[in-house]
Every structure is written in C-alpha cells, then in structure tokens.
Tab-separated table of C-alpha atoms in Angstrom:
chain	number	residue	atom	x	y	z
A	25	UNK	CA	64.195	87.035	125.344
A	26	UNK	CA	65.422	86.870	128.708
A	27	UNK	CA	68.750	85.648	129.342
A	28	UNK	CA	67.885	81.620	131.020
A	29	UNK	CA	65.530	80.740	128.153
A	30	UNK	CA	68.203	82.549	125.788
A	31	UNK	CA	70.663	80.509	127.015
A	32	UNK	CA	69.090	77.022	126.505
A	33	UNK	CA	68.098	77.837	122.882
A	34	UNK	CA	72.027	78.804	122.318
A	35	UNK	CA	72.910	75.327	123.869
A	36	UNK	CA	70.322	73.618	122.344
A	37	UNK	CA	71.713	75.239	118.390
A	38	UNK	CA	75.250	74.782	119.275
A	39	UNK	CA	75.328	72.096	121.460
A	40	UNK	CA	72.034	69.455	120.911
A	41	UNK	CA	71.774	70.606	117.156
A	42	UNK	CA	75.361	69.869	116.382
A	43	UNK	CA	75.614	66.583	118.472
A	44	UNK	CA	72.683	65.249	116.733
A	45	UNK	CA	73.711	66.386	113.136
A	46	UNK	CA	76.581	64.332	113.767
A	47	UNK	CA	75.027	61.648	114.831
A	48	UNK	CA	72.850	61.816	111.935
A	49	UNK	CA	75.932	61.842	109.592
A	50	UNK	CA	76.859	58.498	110.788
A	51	UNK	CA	79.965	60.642	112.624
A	52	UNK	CA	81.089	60.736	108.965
A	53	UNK	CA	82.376	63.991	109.789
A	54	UNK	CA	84.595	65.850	112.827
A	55	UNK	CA	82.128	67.076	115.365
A	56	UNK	CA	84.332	70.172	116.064
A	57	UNK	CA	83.309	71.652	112.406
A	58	UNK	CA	79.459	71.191	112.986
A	59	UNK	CA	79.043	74.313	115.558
A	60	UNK	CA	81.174	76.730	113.085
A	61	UNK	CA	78.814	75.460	109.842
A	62	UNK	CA	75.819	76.016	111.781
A	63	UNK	CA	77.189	79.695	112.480
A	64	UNK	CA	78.093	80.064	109.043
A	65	UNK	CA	74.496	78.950	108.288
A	66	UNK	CA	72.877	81.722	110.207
A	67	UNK	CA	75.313	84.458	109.633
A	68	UNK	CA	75.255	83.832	105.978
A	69	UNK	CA	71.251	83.517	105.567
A	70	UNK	CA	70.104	85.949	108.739
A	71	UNK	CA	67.572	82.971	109.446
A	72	UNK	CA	68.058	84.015	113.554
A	73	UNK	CA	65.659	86.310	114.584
A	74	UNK	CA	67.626	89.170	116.825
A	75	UNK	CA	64.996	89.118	119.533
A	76	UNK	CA	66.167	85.712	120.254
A	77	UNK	CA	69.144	86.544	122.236
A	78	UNK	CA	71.393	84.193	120.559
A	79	UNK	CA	74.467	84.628	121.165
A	80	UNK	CA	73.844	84.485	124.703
A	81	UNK	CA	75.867	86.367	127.341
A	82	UNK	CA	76.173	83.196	129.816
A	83	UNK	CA	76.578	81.076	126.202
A	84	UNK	CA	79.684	83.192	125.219
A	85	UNK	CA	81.383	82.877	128.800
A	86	UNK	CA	80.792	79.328	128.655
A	87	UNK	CA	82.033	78.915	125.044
A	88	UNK	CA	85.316	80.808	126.059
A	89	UNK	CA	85.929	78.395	129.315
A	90	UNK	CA	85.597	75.821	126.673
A	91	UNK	CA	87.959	76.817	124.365
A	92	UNK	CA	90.707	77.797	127.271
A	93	UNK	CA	90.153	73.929	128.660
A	94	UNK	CA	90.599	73.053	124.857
A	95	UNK	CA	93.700	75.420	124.745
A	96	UNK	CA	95.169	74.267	127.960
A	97	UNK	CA	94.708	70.484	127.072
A	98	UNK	CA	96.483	71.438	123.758
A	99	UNK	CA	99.234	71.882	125.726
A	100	UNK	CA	99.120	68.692	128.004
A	101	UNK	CA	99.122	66.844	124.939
A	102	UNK	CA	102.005	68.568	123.559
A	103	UNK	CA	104.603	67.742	126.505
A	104	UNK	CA	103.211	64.086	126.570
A	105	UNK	CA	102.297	61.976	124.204
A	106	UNK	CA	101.483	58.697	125.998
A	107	UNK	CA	98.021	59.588	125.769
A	108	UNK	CA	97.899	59.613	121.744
A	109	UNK	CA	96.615	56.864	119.698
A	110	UNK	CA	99.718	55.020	118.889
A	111	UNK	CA	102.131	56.193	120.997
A	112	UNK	CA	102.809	53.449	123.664
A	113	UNK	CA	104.084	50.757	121.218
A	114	UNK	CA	106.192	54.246	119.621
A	115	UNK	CA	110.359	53.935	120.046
A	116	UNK	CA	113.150	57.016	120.005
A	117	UNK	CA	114.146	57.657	116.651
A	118	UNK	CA	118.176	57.133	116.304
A	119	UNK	CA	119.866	60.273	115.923
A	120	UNK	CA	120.268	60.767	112.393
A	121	UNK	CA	116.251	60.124	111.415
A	122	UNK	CA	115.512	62.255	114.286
A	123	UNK	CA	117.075	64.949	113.146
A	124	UNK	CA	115.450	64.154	109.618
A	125	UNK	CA	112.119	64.024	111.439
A	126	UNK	CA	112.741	67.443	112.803
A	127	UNK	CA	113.466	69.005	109.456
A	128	UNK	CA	110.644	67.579	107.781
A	129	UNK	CA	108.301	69.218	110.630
A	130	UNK	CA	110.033	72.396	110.000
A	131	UNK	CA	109.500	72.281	106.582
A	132	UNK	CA	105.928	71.274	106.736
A	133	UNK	CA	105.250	74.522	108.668
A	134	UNK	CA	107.551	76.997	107.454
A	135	UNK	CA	107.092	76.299	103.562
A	136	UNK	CA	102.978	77.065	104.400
A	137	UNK	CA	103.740	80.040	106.152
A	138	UNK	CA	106.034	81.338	103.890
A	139	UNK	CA	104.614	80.469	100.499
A	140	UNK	CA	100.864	81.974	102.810
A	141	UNK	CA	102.495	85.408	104.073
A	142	UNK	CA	103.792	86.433	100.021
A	143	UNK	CA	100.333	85.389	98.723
A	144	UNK	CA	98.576	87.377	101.773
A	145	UNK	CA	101.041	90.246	101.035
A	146	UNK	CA	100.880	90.158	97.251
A	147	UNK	CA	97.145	89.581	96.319
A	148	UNK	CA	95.062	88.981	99.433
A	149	UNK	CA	95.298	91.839	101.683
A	150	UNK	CA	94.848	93.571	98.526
A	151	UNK	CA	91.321	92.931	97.698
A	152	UNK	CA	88.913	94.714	99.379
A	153	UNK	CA	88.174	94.725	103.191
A	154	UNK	CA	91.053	92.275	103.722
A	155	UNK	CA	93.370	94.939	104.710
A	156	UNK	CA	94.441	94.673	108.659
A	157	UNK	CA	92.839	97.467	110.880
A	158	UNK	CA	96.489	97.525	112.276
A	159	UNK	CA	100.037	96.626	112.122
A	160	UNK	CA	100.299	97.303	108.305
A	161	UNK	CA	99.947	95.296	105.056
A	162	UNK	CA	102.962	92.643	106.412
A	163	UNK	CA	101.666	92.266	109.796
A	164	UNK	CA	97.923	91.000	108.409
A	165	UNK	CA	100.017	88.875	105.498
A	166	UNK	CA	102.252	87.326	108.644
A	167	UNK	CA	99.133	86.411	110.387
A	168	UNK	CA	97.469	84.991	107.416
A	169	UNK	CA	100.491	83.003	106.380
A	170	UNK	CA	100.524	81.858	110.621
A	171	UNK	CA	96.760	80.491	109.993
A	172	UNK	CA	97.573	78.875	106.476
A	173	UNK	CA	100.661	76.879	108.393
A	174	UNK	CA	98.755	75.576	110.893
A	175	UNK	CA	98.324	71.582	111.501
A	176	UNK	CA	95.362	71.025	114.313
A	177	UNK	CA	96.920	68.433	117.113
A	178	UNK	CA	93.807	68.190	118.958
A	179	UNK	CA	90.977	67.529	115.856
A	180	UNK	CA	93.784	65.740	114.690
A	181	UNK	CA	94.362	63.506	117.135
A	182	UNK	CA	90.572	62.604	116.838
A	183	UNK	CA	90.467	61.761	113.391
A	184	UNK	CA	93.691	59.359	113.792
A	185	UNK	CA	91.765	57.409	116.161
A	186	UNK	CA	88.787	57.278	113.478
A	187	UNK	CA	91.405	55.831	110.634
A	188	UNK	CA	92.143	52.988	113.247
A	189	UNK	CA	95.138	50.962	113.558
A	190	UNK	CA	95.328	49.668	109.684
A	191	UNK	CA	97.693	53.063	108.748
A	192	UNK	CA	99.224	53.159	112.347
A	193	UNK	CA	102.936	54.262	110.851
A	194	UNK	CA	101.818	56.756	108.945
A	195	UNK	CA	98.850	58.521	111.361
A	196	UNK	CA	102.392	57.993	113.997
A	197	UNK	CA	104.867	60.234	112.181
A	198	UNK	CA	102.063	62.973	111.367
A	199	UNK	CA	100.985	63.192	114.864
A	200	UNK	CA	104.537	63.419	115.941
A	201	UNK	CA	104.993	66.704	113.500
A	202	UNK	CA	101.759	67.968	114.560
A	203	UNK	CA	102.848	67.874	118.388
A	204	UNK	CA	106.184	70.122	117.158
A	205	UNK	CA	104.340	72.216	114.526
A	206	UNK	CA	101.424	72.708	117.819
A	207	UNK	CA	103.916	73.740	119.957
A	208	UNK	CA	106.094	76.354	116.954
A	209	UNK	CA	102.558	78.011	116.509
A	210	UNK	CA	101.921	79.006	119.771
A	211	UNK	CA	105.209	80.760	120.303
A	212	UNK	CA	104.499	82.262	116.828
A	213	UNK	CA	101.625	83.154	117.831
A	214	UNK	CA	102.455	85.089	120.896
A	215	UNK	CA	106.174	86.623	118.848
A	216	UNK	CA	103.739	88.312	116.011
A	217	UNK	CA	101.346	89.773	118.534
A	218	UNK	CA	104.371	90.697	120.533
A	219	UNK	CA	105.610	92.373	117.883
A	220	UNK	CA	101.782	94.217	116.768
A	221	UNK	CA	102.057	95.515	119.897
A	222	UNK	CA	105.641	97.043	119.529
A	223	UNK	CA	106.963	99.254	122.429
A	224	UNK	CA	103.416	99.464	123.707
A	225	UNK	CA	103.928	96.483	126.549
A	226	UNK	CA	106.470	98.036	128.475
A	227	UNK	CA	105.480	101.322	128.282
A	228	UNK	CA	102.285	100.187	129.924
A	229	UNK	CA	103.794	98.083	132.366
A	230	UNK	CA	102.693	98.107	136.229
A	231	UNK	CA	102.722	95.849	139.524
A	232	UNK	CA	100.438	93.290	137.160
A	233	UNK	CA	102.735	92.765	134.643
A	234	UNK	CA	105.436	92.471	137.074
A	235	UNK	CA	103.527	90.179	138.645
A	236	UNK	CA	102.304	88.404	135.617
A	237	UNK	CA	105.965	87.421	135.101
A	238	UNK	CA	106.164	86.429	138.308
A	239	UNK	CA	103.587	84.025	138.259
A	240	UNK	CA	104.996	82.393	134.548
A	241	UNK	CA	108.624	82.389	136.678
A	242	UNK	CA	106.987	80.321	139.395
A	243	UNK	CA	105.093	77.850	137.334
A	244	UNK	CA	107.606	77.176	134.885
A	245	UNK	CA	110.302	76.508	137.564
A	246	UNK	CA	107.987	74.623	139.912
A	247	UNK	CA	106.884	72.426	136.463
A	248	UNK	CA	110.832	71.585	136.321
A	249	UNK	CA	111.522	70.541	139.806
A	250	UNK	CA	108.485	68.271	139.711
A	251	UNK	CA	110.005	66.378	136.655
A	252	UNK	CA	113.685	66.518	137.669
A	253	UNK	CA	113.230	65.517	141.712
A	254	UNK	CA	110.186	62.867	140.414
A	255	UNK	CA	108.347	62.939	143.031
A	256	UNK	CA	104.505	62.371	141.686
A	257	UNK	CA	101.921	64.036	144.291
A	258	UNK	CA	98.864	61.893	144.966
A	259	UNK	CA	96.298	62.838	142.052
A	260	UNK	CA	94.318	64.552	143.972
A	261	UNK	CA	96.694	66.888	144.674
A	262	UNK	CA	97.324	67.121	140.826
A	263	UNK	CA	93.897	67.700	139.747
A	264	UNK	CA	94.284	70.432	142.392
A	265	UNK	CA	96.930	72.102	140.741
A	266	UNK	CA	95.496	72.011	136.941
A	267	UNK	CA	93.177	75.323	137.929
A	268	UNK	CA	96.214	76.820	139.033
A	269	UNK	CA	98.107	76.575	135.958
A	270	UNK	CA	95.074	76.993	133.571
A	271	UNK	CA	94.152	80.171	135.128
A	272	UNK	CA	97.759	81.324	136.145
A	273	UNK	CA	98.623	81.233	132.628
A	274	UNK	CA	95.431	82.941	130.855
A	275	UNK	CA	95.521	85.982	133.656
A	276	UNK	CA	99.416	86.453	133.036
A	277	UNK	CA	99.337	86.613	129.005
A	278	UNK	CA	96.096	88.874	129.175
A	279	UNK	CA	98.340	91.056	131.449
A	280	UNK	CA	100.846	91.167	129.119
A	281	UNK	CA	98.261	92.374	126.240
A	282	UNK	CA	98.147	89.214	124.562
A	283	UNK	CA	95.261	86.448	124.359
A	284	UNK	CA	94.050	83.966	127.717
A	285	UNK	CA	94.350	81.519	124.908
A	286	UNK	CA	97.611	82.221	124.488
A	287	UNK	CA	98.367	81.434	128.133
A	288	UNK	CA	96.072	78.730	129.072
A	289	UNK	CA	97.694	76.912	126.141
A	290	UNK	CA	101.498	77.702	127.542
A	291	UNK	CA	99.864	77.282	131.489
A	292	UNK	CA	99.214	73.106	129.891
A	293	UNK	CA	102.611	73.167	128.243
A	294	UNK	CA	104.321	73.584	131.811
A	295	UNK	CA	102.797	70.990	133.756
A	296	UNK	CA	104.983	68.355	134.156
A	297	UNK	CA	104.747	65.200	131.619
A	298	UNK	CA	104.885	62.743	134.807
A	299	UNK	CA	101.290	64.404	135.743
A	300	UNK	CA	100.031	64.459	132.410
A	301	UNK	CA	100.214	60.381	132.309
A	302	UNK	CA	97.732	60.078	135.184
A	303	UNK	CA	95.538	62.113	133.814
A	304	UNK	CA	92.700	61.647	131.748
A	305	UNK	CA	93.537	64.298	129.305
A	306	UNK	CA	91.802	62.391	126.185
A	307	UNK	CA	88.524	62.754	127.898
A	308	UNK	CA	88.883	66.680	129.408
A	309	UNK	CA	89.374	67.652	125.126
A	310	UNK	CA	86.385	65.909	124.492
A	311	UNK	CA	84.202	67.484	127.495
A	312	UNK	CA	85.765	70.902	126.675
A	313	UNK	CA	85.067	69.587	122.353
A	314	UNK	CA	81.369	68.215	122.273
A	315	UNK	CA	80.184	69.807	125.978
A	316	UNK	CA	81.384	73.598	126.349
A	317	UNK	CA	83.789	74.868	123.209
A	318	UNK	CA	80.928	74.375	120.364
A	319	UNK	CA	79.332	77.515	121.901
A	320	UNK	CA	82.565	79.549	121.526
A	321	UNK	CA	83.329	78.212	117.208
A	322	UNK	CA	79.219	78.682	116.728
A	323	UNK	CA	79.463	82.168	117.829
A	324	UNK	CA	82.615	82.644	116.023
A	325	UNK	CA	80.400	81.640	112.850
A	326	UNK	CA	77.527	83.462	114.011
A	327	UNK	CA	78.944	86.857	114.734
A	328	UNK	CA	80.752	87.217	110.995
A	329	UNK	CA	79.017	89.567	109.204
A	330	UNK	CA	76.390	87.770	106.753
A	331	UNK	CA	77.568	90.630	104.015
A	332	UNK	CA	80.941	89.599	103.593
A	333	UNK	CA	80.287	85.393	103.675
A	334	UNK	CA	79.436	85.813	99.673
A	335	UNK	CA	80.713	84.224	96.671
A	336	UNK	CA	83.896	86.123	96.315
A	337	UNK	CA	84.623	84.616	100.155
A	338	UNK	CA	84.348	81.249	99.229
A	339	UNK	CA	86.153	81.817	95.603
A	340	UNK	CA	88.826	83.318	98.915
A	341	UNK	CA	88.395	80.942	101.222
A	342	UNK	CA	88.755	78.124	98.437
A	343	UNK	CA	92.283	79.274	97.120
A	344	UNK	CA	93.540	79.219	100.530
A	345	UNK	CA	92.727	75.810	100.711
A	346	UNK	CA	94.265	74.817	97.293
A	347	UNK	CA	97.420	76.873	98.475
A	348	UNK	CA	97.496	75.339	102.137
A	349	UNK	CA	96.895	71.712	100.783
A	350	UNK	CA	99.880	71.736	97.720
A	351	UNK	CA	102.212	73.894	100.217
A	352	UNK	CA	102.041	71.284	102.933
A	353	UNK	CA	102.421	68.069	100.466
A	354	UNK	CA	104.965	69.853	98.733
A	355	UNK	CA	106.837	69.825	101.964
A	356	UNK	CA	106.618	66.379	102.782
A	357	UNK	CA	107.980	65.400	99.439
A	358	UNK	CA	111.049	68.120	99.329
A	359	UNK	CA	111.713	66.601	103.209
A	360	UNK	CA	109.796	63.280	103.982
A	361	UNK	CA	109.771	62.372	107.722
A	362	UNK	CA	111.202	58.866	107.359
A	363	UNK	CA	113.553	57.883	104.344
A	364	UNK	CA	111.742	54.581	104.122
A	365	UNK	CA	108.531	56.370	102.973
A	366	UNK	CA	107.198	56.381	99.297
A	367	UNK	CA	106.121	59.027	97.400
A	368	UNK	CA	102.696	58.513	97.785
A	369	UNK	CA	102.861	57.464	101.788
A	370	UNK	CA	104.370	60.917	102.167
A	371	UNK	CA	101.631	62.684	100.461
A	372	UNK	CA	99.793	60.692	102.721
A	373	UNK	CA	101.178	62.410	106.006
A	374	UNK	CA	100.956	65.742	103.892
A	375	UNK	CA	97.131	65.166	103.911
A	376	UNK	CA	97.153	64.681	107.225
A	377	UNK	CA	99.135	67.830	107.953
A	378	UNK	CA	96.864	70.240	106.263
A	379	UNK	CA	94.117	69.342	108.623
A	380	UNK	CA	93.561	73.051	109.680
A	381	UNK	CA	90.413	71.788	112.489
A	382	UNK	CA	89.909	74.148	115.919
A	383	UNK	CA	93.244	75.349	116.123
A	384	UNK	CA	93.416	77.727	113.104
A	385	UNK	CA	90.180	79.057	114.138
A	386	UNK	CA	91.371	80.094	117.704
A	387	UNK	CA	94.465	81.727	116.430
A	388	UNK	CA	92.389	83.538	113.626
A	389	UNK	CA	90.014	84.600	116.462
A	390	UNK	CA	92.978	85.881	118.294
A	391	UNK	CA	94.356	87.856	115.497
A	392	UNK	CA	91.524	89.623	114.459
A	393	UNK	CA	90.825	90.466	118.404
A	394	UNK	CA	94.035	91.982	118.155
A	395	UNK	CA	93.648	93.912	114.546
A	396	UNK	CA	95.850	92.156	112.658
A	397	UNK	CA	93.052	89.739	110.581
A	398	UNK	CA	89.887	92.103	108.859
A	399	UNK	CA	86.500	90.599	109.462
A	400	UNK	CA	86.553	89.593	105.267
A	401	UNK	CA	90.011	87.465	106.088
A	402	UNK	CA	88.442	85.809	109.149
A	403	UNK	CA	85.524	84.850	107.444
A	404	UNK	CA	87.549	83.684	104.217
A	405	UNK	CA	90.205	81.429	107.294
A	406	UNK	CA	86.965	80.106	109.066
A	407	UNK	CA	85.692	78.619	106.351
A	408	UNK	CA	89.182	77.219	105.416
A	409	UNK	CA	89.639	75.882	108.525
A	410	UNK	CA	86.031	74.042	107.780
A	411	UNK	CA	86.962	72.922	104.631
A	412	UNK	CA	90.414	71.342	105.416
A	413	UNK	CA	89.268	69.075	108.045
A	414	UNK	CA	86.169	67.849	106.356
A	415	UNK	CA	89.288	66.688	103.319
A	416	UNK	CA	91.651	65.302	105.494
A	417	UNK	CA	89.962	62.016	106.024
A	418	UNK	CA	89.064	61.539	102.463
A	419	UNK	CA	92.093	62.800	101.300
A	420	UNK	CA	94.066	60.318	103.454
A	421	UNK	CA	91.799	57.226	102.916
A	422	UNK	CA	91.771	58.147	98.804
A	423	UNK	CA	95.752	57.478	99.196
A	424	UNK	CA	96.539	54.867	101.156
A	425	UNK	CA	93.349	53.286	99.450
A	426	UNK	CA	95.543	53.781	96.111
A	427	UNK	CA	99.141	52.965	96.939
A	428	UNK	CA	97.175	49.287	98.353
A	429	UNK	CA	95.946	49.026	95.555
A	430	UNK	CA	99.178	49.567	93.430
A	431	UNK	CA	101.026	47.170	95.762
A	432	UNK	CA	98.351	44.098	94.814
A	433	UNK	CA	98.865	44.625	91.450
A	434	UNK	CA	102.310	45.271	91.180
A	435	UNK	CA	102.784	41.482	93.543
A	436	UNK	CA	100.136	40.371	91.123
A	437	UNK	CA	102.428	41.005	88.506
A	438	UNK	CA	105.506	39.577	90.076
C-alpha cells in the first residue's frame, strides 16, 4: 500500500480507533492503554494483513515525536508541580515528615526493584527466551527489577484528576512520591545503560560527544541562572526555547549511546520551574497522549512477535503484576508517607503507586533497544504495564470505598 493511504489507516487504528473505544467505554478506562491493547490485539491474532503497510514509516516517526514531547513534559512536570491536580492549596512539609516523606518514596521504589531484580535473576531470566541478548543474566534481572519499580507520573497524574477532589490527601502524597520516584528512574535508567555499555562510551568518543557534553553544560547552567537571577522572558521567548531543550537533550544522550528518551526527558527536567508555571504543560501531555504518542505504544504492541504473546506470557506477565502490586503496598506499610495515615489509607497510596501506565513501557522499549530486555520479557512488561493501570483505579476506589464504610459504622456504633 503506498505510504499516504498507509499512513491514514495507521492513524485511523491507533489514533480514531482508540479515541473512540474510549469513548465507547464511558472513559472508564486510561486512554494511554487503548493503543498498546489494540497492538497486542493484532500481534497476538495476526488479524493485519502485511500488505497493509501498518506500521507506517511516517506513523513510526510521528509516534516517536510523540513519545519524546511525552518524555520531555515528564520532566516539566517533575521540576514543577503547580500544574498538578492538587497542588496549589499543597504546603512544605516540616522537616521531620519531610524527611519521612522522602523515605517512604525511597522505599516504595527500591523495595520493587529489589524484591523485581532477585525474582528476574532467580526464576525469570531463566525460562526460556527471557535471557538478555547482552549484559549477562544480572544486567536483564536489573532492568526487569527497573520496570517492576516504576510508578507512571504522567498516566498518573490523569487518573488523579478522574478520582476528583473527594480523596484529595491521599491522590496529594502519591503524586508527590511519584514526582521523586519519576525523577530516581530516569537517572536509573540512564546509570544501568551506562553501565551495559561499559568502557565502550569513551572509547568511542569524538568532537560529538565532546560536544554533546557541551550542549548538557550549557543548558543545565543557563536553566540555573534563569531561576537564581529571576528574570522571566516574555513567553514567547519561552515557547522559543522549549525546541531547544527538547531537541538539545535527545541529540546529546543519543550521542552518548544512550536513548533520545532519555534526554528529552532530562532536556524538560532543566528548564527552569519559573517557565514551567506559564506554561500549559497539562495540555502539551495530552496533545503528545491522545494526538501523536498512541502511534509509538500501538506499534510497540504491534511489532511483538504474535509467537511469544501466549499463555505462558500472560501466566508471566500476571506474576509480575502480583509481585509489583504486594512489593509496592508492602512498602507503604513498612514506611507510610504521613504518620497520620491508617493502615488501609496507606494501602491506598500503595495502589496508587503501582500504577505502571506509559512510563514502564518507554523504559522497557529502551532496554530492549539496548539488549538488555529479550523480546519474551518485553512482551511479558507490556502487558504488565497494561494490566496495572487498568487496577489502579479500582484498586483505589475498592479502598477508600471500604475504610468509608468502616468509619460509618464504627460512628454508628459510638
């Protein structure tokens, strides 16, 4: 099929088909995951007829300028949270919770990792065709357990402003661990491929990478004398600047033989929180979510091979998510964010926190670009990643629902 006609039929599977499934599921459900199932769909039953030309070639660069506006937003909303749902009416934390706070957002992401990398290391790279092309059996478990300690900000932050303002303290303090745990995954991210790649960076170094560092040098330095001297540009003059740090970023970490992701997200982490308020950074995720992105996650499903998305996947994919869930409300219980919480409030948080959404799915993309995730793991962590946000509303609305309804009866009682 030539590649215009191609091209609409991509948009109109990935794009239309999605938007209107959702709307059809009275938005019951997080758009983001509708493009992946779809790809699942078609990988899994071979229902798309080759000739077809879907994936498109103008469908995957426009997928992947999607996801690197969804990366680079990830980190605007990292550095500033006046945008989030919540957030204006939010006050510092005194020293001693904060500190608290911190350690509870540690915990929630380095129990999951750790408790993910020995069952990766022990039992899942071990069954057959999980085994990383490279880096060795504890590089592929480290980059499992990375994807099983992940907590999506950005799919997040839209299914906080579903819940409304009924549960605002709790949706508050897991959106506040989500921003650190965001932020902790990304440099994760970038330290195990870093260390996949070994010696190989410098000894391949030339006038790019020099000038890659350059460029990171400049930004983050100019991104630090805009905040400390506070002098706002006019916002035209920002909106200028956003290209410059979006692609800045992506071009320097793919110099360096990591992801664009990688850098578009860090490229959004360095411009300056003052900007960030003035812009409309709620509505650029959502343009680069429902508009541009479900082309990249669709092809992500699409292009698994339908052999390996089989029973003994989901039996897979389905332990991960029973291991994910229990390790992250495990760590809300061992190290609740706020002493003032109950038992079942922070279980509440903790189902929150295991909402895996588009964020797992981009690092497991990365990995696997990079060798150190098999195509039966990626499979097995995309349909995780599925799985755990369709549960976290549920999951969250089944608990608060109950500890209501244990408060009426216990005043009832009284």
């Amino acid at each position: 099929m030539p590649s215009t006609p191609a091209f609409v039929l991509d948009a109109l599977i990935f794009i239309g088909l999605a938007w209107v499934a959702w709307r059809a599921l009275g938005r019951s459900i997080p758009i983001a995951v509708i493009p992946i199932i779809i790809g699942l769909l078609l990988a899994a039953t071979g229902a798309l007829p080759a000739g077809w030309g879907v994936p498109s070639k103008l469908g995957d660069q426009i997928g992947f300028v999607g996801v690197l506006l969804l990366a680079f937003t990830a980190g605007l909303e990292t550095r500033q949270s006046a945008h989030l749902p919540t957030a204006a009416d939010a006050t510092p934390l005194p020293r001693t919770q904060a500190l608290r706070f911190v350690a509870s957002a540690g915990m929630a992401l380095l129990l999951p990792f750790a408790l993910g990398t020995l069952a990766a290391h022990y039992y899942f790279t071990g069954l057959p065709g999980w085994e990383a092309p490279k880096g060795g059996a504890w590089m592929g478990a480290l980059a499992i357990g990375l994807c099983i300690a992940v907590s999506a900000l950005p799919v997040l932050i839209g299914i906080v402003r579903e819940l409304g303002p009924l549960h605002r303290p709790l949706t508050q303090l897991a959106l506040r661990i989500a921003v650190i745990d965001d932020a902790v995954l990304w440099i994760g991210l970038a330290v195990l491929l870093l260390a996949a790649e070994g010696g190989s960076l410098l000894a391949g170094a030339s006038w790019s990478t020099v000038l890659a560092v350059g460029i990171v040098a400049v930004l983050a330095v100019a991104g630090t004398l805009a905040q400390r001297l506070h002098r706002d540009p006019p916002t035209w003059a920002i909106w200028l600047m956003l290209p410059l740090f979006l692609v800045a970023g992506a071009w320097a970490s793919s110099q360096f033989g990591l992801h664009a992701l990688l850098g578009a997200y860090f490229g959004g982490a360095m411009v300056p929180p003052a900007w960030t308020k003035r812009l409309p950074v709620e509505r650029m995720g959502q343009l680069a979510l429902i508009g541009l992105a479900p082309l990249f996650f669709g092809h992500s499903g699409l292009k698994i091979d339908g052999s390996v998305l089989g029973w003994a996947s989901l039996q897979a994919s389905l332990a991960l998510l029973v291991l994910a869930v229990v390790a992250k409300l495990v760590a809300v219980l061992l190290c609740p964010p706020a002493s003032t919480l109950s038992r079942r409030e922070a279980l509440a948080v903790g189902a929150l926190l295991q909402c895996k959404g588009l964020m797992e799915i981009v690092a497991a993309t990365i990995l696997r670009d990079h060798g150190l995730l098999s195509e039966h793991a990626f499979a097995a962590l995309v349909t995780l990643a599925v799985l755990s946000t369709l549960l976290t509303g549920p999951f969250f609305r089944a608990l608060v629902r109950r500890h209501a309804q244990a408060d009426t009866g216990a005043r009832q009682a009284v």
